[in-house]
Short mmCIF file of C-alpha atoms in Angstrom, two decimals:
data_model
loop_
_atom_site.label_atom_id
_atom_site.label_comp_id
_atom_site.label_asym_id
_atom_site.label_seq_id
_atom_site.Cartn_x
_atom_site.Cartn_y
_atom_site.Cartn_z
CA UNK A 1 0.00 0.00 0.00
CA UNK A 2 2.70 2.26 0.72
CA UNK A 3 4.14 1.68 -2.60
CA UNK A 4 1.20 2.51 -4.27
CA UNK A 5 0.59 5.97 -2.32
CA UNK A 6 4.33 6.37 -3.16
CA UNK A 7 3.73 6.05 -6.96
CA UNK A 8 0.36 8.21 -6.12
CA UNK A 9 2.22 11.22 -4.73
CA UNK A 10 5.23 10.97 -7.97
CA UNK A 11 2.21 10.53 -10.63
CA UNK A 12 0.27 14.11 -9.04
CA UNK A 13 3.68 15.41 -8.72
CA UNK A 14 4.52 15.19 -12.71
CA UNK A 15 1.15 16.02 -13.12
CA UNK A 16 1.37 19.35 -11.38
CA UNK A 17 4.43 20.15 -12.79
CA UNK A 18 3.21 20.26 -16.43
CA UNK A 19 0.38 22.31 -15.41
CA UNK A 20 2.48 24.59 -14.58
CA UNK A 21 4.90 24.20 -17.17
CA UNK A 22 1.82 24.90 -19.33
CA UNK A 23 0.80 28.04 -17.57
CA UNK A 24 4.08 29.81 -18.61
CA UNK A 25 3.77 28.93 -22.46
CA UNK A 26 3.40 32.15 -24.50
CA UNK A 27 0.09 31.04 -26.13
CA UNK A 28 -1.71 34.13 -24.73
CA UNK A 29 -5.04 35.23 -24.31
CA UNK A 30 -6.17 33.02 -27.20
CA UNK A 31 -5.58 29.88 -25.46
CA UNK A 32 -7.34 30.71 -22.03
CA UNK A 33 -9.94 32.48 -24.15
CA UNK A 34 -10.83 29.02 -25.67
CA UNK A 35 -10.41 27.17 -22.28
CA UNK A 36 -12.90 30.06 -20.84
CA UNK A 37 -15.41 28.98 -23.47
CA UNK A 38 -15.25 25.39 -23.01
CA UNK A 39 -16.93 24.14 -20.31
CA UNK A 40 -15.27 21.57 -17.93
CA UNK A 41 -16.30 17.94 -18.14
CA UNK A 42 -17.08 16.27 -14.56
CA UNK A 43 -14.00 13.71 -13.65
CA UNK A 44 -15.97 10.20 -13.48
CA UNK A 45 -13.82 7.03 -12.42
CA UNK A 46 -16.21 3.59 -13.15
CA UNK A 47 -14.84 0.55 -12.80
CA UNK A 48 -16.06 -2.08 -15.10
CA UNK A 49 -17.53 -1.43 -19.01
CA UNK A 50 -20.57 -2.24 -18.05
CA UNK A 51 -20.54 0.61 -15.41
CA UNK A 52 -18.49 2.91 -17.62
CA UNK A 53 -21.13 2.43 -20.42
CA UNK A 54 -23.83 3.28 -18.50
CA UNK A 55 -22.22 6.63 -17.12
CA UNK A 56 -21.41 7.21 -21.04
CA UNK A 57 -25.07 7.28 -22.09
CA UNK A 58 -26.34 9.11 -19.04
CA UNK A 59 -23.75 12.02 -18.75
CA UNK A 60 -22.91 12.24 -22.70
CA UNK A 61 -20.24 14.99 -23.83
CA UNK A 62 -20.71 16.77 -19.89
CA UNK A 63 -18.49 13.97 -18.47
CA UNK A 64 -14.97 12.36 -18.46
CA UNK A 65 -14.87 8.31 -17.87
CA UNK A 66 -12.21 6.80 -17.09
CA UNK A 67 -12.71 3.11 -17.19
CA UNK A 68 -10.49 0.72 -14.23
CA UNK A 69 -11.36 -2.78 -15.66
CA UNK A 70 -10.68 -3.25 -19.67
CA UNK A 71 -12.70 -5.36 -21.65
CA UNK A 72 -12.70 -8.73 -21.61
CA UNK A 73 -10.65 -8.71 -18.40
CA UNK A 74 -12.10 -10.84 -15.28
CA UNK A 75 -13.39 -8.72 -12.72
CA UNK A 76 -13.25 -11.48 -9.68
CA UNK A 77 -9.50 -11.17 -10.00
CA UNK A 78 -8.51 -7.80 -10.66
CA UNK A 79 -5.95 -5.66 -9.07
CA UNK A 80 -5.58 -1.76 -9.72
CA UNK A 81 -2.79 -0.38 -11.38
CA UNK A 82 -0.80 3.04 -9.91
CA UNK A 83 -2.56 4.94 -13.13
CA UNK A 84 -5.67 3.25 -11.42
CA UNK A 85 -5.19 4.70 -8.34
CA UNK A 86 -4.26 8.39 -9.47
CA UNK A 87 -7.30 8.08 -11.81
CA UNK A 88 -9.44 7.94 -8.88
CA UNK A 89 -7.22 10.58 -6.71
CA UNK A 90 -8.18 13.15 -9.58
CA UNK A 91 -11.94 11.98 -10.25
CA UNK A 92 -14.96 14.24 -8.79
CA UNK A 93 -17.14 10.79 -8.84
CA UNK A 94 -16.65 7.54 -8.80
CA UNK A 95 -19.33 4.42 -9.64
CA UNK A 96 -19.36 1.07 -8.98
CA UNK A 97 -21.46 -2.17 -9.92
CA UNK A 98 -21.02 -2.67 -6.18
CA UNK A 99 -22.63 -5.97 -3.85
CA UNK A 100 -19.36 -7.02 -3.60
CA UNK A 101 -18.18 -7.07 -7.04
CA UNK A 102 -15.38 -4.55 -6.65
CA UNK A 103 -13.77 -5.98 -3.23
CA UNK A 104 -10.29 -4.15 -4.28
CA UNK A 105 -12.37 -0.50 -4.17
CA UNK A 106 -12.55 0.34 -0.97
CA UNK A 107 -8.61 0.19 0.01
CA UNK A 108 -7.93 1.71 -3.60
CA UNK A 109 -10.00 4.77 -2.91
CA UNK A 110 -8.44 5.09 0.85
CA UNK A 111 -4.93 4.93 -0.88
CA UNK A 112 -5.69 7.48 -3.37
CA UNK A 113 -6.81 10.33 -1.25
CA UNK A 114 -10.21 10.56 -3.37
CA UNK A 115 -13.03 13.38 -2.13
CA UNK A 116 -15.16 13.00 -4.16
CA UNK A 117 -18.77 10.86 -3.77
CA UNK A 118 -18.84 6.98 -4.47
CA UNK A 119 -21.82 5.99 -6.14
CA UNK A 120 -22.85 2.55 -5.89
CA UNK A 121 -25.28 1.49 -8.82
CA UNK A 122 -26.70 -1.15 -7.16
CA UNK A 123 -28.75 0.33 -4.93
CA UNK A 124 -32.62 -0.52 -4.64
CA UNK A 125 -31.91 -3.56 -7.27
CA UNK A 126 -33.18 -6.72 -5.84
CA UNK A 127 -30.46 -9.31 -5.48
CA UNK A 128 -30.04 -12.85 -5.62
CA UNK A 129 -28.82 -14.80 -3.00
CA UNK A 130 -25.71 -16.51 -4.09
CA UNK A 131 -25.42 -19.20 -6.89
CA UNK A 132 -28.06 -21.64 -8.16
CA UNK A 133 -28.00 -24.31 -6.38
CA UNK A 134 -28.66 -28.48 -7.60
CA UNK A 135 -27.80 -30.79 -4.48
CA UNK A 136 -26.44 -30.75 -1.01
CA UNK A 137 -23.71 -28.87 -0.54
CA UNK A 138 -23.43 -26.57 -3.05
CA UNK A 139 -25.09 -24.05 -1.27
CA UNK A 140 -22.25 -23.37 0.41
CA UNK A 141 -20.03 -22.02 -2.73
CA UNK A 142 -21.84 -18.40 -2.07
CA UNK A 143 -19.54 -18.01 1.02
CA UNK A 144 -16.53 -19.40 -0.42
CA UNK A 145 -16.16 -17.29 -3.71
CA UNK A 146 -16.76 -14.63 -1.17
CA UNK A 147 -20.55 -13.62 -2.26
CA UNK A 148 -23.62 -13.50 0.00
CA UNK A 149 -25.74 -11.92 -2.94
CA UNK A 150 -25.11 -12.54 -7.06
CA UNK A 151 -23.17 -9.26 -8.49
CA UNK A 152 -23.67 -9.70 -12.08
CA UNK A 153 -27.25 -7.41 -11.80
CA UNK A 154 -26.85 -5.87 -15.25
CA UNK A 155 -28.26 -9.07 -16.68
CA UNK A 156 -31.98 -7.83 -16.14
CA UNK A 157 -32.60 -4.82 -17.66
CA UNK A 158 -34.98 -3.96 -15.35
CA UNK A 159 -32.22 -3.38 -12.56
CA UNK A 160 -30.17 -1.73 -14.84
CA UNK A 161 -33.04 1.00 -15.24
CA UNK A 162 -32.58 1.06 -11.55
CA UNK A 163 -28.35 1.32 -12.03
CA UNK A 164 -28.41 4.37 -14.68
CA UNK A 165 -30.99 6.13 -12.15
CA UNK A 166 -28.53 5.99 -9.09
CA UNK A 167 -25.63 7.08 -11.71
CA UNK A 168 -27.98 9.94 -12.91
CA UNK A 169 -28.93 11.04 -9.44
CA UNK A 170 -25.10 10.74 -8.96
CA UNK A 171 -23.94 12.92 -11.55
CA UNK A 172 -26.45 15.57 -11.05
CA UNK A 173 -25.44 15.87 -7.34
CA UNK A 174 -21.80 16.37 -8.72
CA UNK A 175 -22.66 18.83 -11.43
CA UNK A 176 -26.22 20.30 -10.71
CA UNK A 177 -25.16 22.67 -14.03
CA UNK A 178 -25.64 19.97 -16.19
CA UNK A 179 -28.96 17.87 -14.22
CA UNK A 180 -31.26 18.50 -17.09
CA UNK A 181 -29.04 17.09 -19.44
CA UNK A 182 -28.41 14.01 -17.11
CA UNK A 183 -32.18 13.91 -17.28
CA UNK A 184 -32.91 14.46 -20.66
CA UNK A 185 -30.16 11.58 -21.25
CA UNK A 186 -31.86 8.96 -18.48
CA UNK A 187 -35.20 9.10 -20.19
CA UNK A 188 -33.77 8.45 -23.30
CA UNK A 189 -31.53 5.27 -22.59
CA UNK A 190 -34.60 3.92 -20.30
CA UNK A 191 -36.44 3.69 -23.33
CA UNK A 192 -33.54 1.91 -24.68
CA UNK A 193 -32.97 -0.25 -22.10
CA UNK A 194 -36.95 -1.10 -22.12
CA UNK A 195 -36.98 -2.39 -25.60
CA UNK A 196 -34.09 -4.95 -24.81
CA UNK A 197 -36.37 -6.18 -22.32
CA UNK A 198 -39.05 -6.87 -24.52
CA UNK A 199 -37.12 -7.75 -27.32
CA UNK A 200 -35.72 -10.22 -25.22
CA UNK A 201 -38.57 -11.39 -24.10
CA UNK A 202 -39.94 -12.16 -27.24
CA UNK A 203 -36.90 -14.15 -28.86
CA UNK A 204 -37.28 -16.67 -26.26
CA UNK A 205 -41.19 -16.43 -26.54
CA UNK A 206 -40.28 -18.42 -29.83
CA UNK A 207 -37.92 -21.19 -28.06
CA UNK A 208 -39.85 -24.03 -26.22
CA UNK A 209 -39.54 -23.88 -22.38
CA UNK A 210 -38.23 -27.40 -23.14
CA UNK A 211 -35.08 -26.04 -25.10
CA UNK A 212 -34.61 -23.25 -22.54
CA UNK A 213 -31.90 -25.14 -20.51
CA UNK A 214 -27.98 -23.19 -20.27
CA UNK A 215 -24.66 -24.02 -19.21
CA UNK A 216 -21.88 -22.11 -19.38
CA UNK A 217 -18.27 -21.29 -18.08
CA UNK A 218 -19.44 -19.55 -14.66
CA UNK A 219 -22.46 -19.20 -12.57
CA UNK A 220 -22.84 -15.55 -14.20
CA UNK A 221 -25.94 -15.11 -15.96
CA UNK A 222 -28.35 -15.55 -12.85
CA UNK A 223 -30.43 -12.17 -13.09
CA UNK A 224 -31.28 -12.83 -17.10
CA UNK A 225 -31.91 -16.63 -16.58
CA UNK A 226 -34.55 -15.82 -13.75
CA UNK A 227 -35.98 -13.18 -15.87
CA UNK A 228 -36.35 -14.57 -19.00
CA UNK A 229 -37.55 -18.15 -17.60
CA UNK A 230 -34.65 -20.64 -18.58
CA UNK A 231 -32.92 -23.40 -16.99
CA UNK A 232 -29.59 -23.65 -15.50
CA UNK A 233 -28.21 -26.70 -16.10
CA UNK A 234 -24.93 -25.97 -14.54
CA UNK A 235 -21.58 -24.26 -15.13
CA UNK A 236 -18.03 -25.11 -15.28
CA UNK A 237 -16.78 -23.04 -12.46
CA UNK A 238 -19.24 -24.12 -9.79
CA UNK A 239 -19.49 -20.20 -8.24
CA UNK A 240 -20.43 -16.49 -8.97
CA UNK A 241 -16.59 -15.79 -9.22
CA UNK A 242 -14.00 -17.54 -11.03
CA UNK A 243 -11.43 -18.73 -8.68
CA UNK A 244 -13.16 -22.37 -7.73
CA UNK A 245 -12.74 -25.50 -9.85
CA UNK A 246 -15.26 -29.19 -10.17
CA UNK A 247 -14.34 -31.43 -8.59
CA UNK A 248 -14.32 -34.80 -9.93
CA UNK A 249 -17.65 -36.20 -8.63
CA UNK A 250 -18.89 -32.13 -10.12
CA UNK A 251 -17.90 -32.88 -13.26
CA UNK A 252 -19.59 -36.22 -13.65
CA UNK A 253 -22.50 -35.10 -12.18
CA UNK A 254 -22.90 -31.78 -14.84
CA UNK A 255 -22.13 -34.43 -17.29
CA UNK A 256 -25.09 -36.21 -16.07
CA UNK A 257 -27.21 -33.67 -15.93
CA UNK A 258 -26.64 -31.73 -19.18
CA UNK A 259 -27.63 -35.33 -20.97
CA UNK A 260 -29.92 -36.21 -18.60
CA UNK A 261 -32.08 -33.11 -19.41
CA UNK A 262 -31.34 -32.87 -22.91
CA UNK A 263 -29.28 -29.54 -22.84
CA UNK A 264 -28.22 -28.97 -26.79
CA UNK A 265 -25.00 -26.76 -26.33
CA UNK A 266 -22.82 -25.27 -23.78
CA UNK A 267 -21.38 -22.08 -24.09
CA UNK A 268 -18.13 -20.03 -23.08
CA UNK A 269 -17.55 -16.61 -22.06
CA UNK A 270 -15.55 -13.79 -23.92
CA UNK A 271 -13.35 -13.42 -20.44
CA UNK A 272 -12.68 -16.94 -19.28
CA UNK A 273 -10.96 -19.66 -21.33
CA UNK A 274 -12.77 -22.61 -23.07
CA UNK A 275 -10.67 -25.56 -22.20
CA UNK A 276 -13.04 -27.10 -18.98
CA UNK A 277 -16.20 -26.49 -21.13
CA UNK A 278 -14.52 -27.82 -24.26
CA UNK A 279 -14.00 -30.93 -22.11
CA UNK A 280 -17.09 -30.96 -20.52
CA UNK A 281 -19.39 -30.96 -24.19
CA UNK A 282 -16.83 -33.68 -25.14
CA UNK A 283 -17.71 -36.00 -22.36
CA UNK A 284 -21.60 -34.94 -22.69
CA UNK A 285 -21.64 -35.06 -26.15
CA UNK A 286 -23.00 -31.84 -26.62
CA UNK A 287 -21.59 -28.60 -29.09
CA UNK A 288 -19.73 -25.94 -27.49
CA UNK A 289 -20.94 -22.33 -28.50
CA UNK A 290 -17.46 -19.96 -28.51
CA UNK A 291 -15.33 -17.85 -30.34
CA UNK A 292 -17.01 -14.93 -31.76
CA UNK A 293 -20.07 -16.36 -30.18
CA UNK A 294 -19.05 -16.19 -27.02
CA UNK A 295 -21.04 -15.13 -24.53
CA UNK A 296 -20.55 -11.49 -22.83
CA UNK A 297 -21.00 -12.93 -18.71
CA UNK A 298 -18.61 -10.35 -16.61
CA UNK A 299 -17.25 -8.30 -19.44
CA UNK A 300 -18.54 -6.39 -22.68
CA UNK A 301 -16.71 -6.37 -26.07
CA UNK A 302 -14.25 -4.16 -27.56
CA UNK A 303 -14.63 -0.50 -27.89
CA UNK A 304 -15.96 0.50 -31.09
CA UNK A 305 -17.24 -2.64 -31.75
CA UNK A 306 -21.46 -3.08 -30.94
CA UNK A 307 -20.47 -5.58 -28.49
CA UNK A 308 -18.82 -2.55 -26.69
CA UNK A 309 -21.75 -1.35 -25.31
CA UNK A 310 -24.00 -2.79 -22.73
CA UNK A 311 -27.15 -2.94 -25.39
CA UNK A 312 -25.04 -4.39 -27.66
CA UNK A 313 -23.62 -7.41 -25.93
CA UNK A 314 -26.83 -8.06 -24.24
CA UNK A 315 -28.50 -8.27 -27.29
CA UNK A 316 -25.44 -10.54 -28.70
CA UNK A 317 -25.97 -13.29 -25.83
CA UNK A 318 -29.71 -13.23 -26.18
CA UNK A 319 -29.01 -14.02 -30.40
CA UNK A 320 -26.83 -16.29 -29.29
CA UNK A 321 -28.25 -18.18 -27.00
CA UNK A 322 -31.51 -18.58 -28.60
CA UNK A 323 -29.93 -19.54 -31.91
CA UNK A 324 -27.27 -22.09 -30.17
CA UNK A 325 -30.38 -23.91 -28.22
CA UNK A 326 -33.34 -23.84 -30.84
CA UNK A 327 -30.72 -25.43 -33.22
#
């Protein structure tokens, strides 16, 4: 830690320093004319892309993101860089997915010296308590990975309504100058984020409740299974994180079940590796859904890409998944 603060104090240092470095240039009353004009964006620190997305569409060109976690990086094992930490120092606001999601956050902000508010998006969403669970025993892998409640809450759209409200109440508290705008923006993505949900809805109105049954590389897609009625079969990392591993008698049993219920496919996840699930369809003798098909469970895709955004990669699982099971 005191490395980090150590790094902290050099980074604001430099910083400082070409501030004022630039405050002596002979540019003139041109320069700061033009800086006069343009009003300052609002410093906003959020640490995953789903998070960072979502402050995107609701603050628009009156705010500066920085995003912490890259994409297609695994959130339940990330640690924050020195640029992390002096992103956060400087930032007026920062947001998190938060029930326990970010459990590096709270020592990162203490470290950096950060003022500013912490906004945690997950407030008023209704969580989940822990995994799924399919026999004895397994109810205990909540505690273990170190979750009491499932994190992964951007999988309903419904509580992520209820995430890019906190973040717009958020940012207008920062910047009251700009509150309409923050408001204007909120209504707009709601709609958005209103016809996922019923687009959504009816893709899988058009897939037999029979054929609704998933697997995939972690137990990460809890919110949109319960809220679009499918099955979970079972997943290859038996927990909300991505730190446990099957045991033998697991892995027979989820070979079991996927052919004992018929599953059709199992698929990976755009921030985990394939190999267990690639073993797993072998032994069930089922098709594994990957690659560019790949399922977006803890990250989004890459920027510029429509799998970048939140919409985007929500609508790219639902595609995906309904197309790899009505096959």
């Amino acid at each position: 830690m005191k490395n980090r603060k150590s790094l902290l104090g050099i980074a604001v240092a430099a910083a400082g320093a070409v501030v004022l470095a630039g405050c002596g240039s002979g540019d003139g009353a041109e320069a700061g004319a033009t800086e006069a004009s343009a009003a300052p964006k609002l410093a906003v620190v959020a640490t995953t892309p789903e998070v960072a997305d979502f402050v995107r569409n609701i603050g628009g060109d009156a705010v500066s993101v920085t995003q912490i976690i890259k994409p297609n990086v695994d959130p339940h094992d990330f640690e924050p860089t020195p640029a992390d930490i002096k992103a956060i120092a400087e930032a007026k606001v920062v947001v998190k997915n938060g029930v326990g999601l970010e459990e590096w956050l709270d020592r990162t902000v203490e470290a950096s010296g950060f003022q500013g508010d912490v906004v945690d998006s997950s407030a008023g969403v209704k969580l989940r308590e822990g995994g799924h669970e399919h026999e004895e025993g397994e109810e205990e892998h909540a505690e273990e990975d170190g979750h009491e409640h499932d994190p992964h809450i951007w999988h309903d759209p419904r509580n992520a309504k209820i995430m890019v409200t906190n973040i717009e109440k958020g940012l207008a508290a920062a910047d009251p100058s700009q509150a309409s705008a923050f408001a204007s923006n909120l209504t707009s993505y709601g709609k958005e984020l209103d016809k996922l949900d019923a687009d959504n809805e009816a893709a899988f109105a058009k897939l037999p409740a029979a054929d609704r049954k998933l697997v995939t590389n972690h137990d990460a897609l809890g919110y949109y299974i319960d809220r679009y009625k499918l099955e979970f079969v079972g997943s290859a990392i038996p927990s909300l994180d991505t730190s446990a591993e099957l045991s033998a008698k697991q892995l027979s049993d989820l070979v079991a079940r996927i052919k004992a219920t018929g599953t059709k496919a199992i698929f990976t996840e755009s921030s985990l590796p394939p190999k267990t699930v690639e073993a797993i369809a072998q032994q069930a003798g089922v098709k594994v859904i990957g690659g560019e098909d790949a399922l977006y469970g803890d990250s989004l895709g890459e920027p510029g890409t429509p799998e970048g955004t939140y919409l985007g990669a929500e609508r790219h699982n639902t595609e995906v998944i309904v197309a790899g099971l009505g096959g």
